[in-house]
Coordinates of C-alpha atoms in Angstrom, one line a residue:
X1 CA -43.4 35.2 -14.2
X2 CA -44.2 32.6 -17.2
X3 CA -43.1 34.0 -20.7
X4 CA -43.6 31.3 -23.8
X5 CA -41.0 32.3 -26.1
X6 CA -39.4 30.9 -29.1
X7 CA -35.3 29.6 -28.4
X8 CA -33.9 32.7 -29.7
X9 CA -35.7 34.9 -27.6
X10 CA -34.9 32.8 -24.6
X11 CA -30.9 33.3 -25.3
X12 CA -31.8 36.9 -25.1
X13 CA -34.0 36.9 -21.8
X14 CA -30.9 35.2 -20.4
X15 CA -28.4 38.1 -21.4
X16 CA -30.0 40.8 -20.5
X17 CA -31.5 39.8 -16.7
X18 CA -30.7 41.8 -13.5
X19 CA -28.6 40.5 -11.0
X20 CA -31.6 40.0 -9.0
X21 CA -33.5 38.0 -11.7
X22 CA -32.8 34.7 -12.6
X23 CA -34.4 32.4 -15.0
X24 CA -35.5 28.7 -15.7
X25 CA -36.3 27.2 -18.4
X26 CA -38.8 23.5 -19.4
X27 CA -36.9 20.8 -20.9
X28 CA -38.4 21.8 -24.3
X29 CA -36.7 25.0 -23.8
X30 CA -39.4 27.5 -25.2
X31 CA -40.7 28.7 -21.0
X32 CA -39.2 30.7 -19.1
X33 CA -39.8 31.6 -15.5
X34 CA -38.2 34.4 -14.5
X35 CA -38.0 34.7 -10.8
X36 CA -37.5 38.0 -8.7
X37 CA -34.6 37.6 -6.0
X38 CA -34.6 41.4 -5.1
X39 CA -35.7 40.3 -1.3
X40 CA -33.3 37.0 -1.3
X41 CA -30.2 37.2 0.9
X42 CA -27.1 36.7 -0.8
X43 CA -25.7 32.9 -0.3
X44 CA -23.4 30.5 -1.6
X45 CA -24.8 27.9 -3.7
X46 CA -25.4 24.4 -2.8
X47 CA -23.0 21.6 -3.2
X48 CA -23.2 18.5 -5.3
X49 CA -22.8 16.6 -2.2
X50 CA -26.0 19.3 -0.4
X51 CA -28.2 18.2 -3.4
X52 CA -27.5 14.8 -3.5
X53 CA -27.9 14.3 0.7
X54 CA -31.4 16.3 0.2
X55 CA -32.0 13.8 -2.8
X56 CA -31.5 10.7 -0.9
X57 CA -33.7 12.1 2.1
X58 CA -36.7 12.4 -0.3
X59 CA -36.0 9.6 -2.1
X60 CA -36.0 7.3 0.9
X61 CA -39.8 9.2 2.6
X62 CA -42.8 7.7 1.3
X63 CA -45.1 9.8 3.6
X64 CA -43.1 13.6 3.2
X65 CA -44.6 16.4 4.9
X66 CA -43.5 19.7 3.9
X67 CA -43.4 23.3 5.9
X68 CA -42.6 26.0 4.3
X69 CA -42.3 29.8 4.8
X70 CA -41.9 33.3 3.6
X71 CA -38.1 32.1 2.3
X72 CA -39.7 30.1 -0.4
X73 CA -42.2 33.0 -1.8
X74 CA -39.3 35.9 -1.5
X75 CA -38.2 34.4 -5.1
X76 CA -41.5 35.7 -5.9
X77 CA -40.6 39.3 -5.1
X78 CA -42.2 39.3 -2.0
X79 CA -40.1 40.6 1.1
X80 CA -40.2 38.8 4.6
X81 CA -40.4 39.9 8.0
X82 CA -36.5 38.6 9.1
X83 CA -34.5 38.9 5.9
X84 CA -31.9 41.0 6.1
X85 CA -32.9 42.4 2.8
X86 CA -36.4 43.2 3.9
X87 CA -37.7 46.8 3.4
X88 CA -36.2 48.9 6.4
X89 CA -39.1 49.6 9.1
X90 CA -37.4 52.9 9.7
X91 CA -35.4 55.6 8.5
X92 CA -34.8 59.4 7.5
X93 CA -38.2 60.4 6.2
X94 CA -39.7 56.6 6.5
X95 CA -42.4 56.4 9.2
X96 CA -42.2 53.3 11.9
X97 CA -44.1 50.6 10.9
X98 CA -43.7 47.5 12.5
X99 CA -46.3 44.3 12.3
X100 CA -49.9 44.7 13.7
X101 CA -50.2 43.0 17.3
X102 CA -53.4 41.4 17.7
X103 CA -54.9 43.1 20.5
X104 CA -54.1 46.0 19.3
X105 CA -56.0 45.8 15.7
X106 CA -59.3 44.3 17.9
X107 CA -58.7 47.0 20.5
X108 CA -57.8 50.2 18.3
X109 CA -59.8 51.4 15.9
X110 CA -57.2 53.6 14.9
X111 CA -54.7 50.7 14.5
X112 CA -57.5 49.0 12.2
X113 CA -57.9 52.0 10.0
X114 CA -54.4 52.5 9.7
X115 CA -54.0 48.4 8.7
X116 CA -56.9 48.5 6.7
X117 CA -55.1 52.0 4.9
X118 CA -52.6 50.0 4.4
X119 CA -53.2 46.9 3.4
X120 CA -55.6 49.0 0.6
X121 CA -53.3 50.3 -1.0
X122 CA -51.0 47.4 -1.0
X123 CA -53.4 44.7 -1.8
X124 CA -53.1 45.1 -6.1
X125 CA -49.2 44.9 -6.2
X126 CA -49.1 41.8 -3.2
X127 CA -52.3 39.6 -5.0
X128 CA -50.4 40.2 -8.4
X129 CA -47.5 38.1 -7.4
X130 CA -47.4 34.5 -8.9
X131 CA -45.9 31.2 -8.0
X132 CA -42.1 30.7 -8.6
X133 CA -40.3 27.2 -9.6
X134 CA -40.2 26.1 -5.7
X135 CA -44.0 26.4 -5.5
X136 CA -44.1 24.5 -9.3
X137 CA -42.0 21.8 -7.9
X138 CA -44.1 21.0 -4.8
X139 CA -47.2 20.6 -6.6
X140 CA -45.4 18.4 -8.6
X141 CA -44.4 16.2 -5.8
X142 CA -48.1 16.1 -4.6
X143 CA -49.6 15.0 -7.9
X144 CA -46.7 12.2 -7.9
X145 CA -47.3 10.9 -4.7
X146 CA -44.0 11.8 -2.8
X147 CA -45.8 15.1 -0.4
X148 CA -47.9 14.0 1.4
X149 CA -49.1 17.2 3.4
X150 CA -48.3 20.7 2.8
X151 CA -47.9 23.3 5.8
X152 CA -47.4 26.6 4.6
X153 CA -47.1 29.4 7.1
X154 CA -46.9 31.9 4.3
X155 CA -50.7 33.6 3.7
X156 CA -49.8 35.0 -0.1
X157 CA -51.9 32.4 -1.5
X158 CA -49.4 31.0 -4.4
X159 CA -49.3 27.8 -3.3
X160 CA -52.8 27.4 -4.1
X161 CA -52.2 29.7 -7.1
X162 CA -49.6 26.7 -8.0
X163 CA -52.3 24.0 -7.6
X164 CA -51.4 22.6 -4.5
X165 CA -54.4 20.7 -3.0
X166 CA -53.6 18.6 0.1
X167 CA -52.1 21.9 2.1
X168 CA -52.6 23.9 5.5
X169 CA -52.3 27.2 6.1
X170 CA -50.9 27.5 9.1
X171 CA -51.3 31.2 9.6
X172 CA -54.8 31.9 7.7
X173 CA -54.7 33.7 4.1
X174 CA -54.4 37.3 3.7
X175 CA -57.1 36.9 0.5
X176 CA -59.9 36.3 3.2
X177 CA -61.6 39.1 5.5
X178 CA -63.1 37.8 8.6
X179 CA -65.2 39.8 10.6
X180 CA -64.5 40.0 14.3
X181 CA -68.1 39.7 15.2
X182 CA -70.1 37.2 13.3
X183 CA -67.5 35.5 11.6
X184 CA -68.4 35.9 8.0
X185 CA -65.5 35.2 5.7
X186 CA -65.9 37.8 2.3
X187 CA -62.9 37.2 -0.5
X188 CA -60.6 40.1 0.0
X189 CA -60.7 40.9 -3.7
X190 CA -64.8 41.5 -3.2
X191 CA -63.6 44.1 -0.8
X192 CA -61.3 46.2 -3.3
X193 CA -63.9 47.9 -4.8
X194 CA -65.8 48.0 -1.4
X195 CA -62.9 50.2 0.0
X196 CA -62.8 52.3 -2.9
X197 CA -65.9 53.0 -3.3
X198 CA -66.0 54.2 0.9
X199 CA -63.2 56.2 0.0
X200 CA -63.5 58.0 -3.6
X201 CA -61.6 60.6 -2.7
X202 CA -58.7 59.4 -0.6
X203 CA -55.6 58.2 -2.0
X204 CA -51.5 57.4 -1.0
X205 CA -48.7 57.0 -2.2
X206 CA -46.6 54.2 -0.2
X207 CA -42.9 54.5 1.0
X208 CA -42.1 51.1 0.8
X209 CA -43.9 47.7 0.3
X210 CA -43.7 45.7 3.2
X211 CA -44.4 41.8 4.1
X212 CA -48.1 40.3 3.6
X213 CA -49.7 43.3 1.6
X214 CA -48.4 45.7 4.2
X215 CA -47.0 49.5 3.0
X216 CA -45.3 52.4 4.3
X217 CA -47.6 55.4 5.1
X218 CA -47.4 57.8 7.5
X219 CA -50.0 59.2 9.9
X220 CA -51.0 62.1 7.9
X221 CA -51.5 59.7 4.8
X222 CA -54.0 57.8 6.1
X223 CA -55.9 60.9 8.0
X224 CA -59.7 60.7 6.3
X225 CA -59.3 56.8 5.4
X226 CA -62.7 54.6 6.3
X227 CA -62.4 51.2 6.7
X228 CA -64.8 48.6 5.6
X229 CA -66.7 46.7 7.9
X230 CA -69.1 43.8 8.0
X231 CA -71.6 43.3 5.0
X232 CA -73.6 41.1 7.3
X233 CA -73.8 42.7 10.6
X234 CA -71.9 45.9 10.9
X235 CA -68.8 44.7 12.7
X236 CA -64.7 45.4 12.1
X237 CA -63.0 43.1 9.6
X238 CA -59.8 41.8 9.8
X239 CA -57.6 40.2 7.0
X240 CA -58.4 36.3 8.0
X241 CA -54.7 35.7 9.1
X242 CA -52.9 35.1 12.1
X243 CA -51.4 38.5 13.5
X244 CA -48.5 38.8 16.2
X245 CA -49.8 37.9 19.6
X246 CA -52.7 36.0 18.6
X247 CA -52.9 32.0 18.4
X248 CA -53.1 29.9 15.2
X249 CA -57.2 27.5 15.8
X250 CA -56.7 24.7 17.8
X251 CA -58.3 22.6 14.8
X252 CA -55.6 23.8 12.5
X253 CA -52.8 22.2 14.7
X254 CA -54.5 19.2 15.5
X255 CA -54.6 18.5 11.6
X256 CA -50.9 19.2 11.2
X257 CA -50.0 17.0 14.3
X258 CA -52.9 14.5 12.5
X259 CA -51.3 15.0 9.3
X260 CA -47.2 14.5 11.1
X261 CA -48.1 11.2 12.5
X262 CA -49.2 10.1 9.1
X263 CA -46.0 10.9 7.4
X264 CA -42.4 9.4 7.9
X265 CA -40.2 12.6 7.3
X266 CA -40.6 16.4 7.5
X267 CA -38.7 18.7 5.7
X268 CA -38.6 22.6 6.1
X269 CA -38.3 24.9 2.9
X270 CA -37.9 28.8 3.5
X271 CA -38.1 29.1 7.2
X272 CA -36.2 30.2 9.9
X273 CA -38.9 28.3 12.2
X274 CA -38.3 31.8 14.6
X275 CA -42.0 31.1 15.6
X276 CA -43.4 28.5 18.3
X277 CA -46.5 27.4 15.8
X278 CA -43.9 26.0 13.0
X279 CA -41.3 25.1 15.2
X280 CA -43.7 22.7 17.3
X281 CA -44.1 20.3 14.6
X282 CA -40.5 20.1 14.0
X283 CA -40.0 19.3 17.6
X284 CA -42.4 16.3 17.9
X285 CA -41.0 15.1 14.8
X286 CA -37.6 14.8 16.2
X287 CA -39.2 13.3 19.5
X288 CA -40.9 10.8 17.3
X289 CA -37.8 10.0 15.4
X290 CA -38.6 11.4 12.0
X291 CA -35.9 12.1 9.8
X292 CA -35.8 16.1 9.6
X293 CA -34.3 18.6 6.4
X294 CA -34.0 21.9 6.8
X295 CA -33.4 24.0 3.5
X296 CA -32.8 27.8 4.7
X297 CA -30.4 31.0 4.0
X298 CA -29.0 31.4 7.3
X299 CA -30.4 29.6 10.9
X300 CA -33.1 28.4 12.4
X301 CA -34.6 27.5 15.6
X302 CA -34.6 24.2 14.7
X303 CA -31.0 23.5 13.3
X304 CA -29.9 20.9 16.2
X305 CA -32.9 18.9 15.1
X306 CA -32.2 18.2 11.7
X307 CA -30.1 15.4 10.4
X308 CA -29.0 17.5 7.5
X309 CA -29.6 21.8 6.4
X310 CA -28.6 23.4 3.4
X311 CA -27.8 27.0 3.7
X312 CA -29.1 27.6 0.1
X313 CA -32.1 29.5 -1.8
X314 CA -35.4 27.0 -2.4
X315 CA -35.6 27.4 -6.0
X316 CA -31.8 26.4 -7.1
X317 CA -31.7 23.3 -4.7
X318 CA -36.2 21.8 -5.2
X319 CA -35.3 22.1 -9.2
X320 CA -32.7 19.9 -9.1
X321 CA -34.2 17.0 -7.2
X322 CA -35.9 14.0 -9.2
X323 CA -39.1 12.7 -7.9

């Protein structure tokens, strides 16, 4: 969130945030971005002597290429999958929802209807979300010369709402449809009102907000839902993003492994790298001798890899580094 206030008013934005809101101001002091930390982990913050190891790791790449993932967007209020502060997937009167597998959505029409359900009603409060300082500071490093290639495997889109140009999305974008038959991409706003209007007299009430415009409903909820299909030909959408069980295009890793051997150092913001199609590039880069940074609350796969990890949130340790 962005508010341009005057210097009094910022004093009193300061005093009165949550404990799960914390705020940056611009060097002139009247902006403030206020960042929502209600899905962050608790953590201790970095050290002086972190910061200025991370510092010296950028400052010495000329060619960086950064991967980031859902750790870097939960300071944007959105929860992740692995967090141990993510929405519960069950509970006393909280149905089971888990992530969609693949071949189940292409299989299942019921599975697609309930996704679709879903994603429906959670699609206004997940596209409303906006870029926090770590995004910010990225771009930043782009338009100065120091990123060289961006790999996000987050599919919230804020990167792009940042202004980042030269990027990847590893995992698709969950503000594209795709439709299983012809392949015809629609914006997934277009298909708001689409939905709505195949549904005008359905409506739910979620039980929780869950990871990449995913809610809580049960079964009953979702009874008499229609989901949209295919403007072109008639066949089943799907939100144009990699689900569990199904593989990321084979052009889209042979631009990040194009896109590696360009670049002299990787580092890794927000991810645990729990999956194969991150971790991968952070495994040729250590056979190729690239310097590797890992900044992450808690582990990752790739830990013994890296020359240095911060156990840190994104947004305190990328605001402190000069470029």
């Amino acid at each position: 969130m962005r508010l341009i206030l005057g210097k009094g008013t910022v004093n009193h934005i300061k005093s009165i945030l949550g404990p799960t809101r914390k705020c940056y101001t611009t060097s002139s002091a009247n902006t403030v971005f206020v960042e929502d930390l209600n899905f962050v982990p608790p953590t201790d913050s970095a050290t002086s002597d972190d910061i200025q190891r991370l510092q010296d790791f950028v400052h010495a790449s000329k060619r960086l290429l950064v991967i980031t993932g859902a750790g870097l967007s939960t300071e944007s209020g959105l929860p992740d999958y692995r967090s141990v502060k993510s929405p519960p997937q069950a509970g006393k009167d909280r149905p089971v929802i888990g992530p969609v597998m693949y071949q189940d959505f292409v299989k299942n029409t019921h599975v697609r209807r309930g996704n679709w359900a879903r994603n429906y009603v959670g699609w206004p409060g997940f596209s409303s979300h906006r870029p926090n300082v770590s995004h910010r500071a990225l771009v930043q490093w782009e338009r100065r010369g120091k990123l060289h290639w961006l790999v996000t495997q987050n599919v919230d889109d804020l990167h792009r709402k940042a202004g980042s140009k030269k990027m990847t999305e590893l995992h698709g974008s969950a503000f594209r449809a795709a439709c299983l038959s012809c392949k015809h991409v629609v914006p997934r706003s277009e298909l708001q009102q689409v939905i709505s209007d195949m549904n005008p007299h359905w409506d739910a009430v979620p039980f929780e907000i869950r990871p990449d415009a995913d809610v809580a409903l049960t079964p009953e909820q979702i009874e008499g839902f229609r989901a949209p299909h295919c403007g072109k030909c008639g066949g089943p959408l799907k939100p144009d993003m990699v689900y569990f069980g199904e593989c990321v295009p084979r052009d889209t890793v042979q631009l990040v492994f194009d896109k590696l051997e360009e670049s002299d150092s990787v580092l890794v913001a927000g991810s645990s790298l729990h999956v194969y199609s991150a971790y991968r590039f952070v495994s040729a880069a250590h056979k190729q001798n690239k310097p590797v940074a890992i900044l992450n609350i808690g582990p990752t796969r790739a830990d013994k890899l890296a020359g240095l990890k911060i156990n840190s949130r994104c947004g305190e340790v990328l605001t402190k580094l000069e470029i």
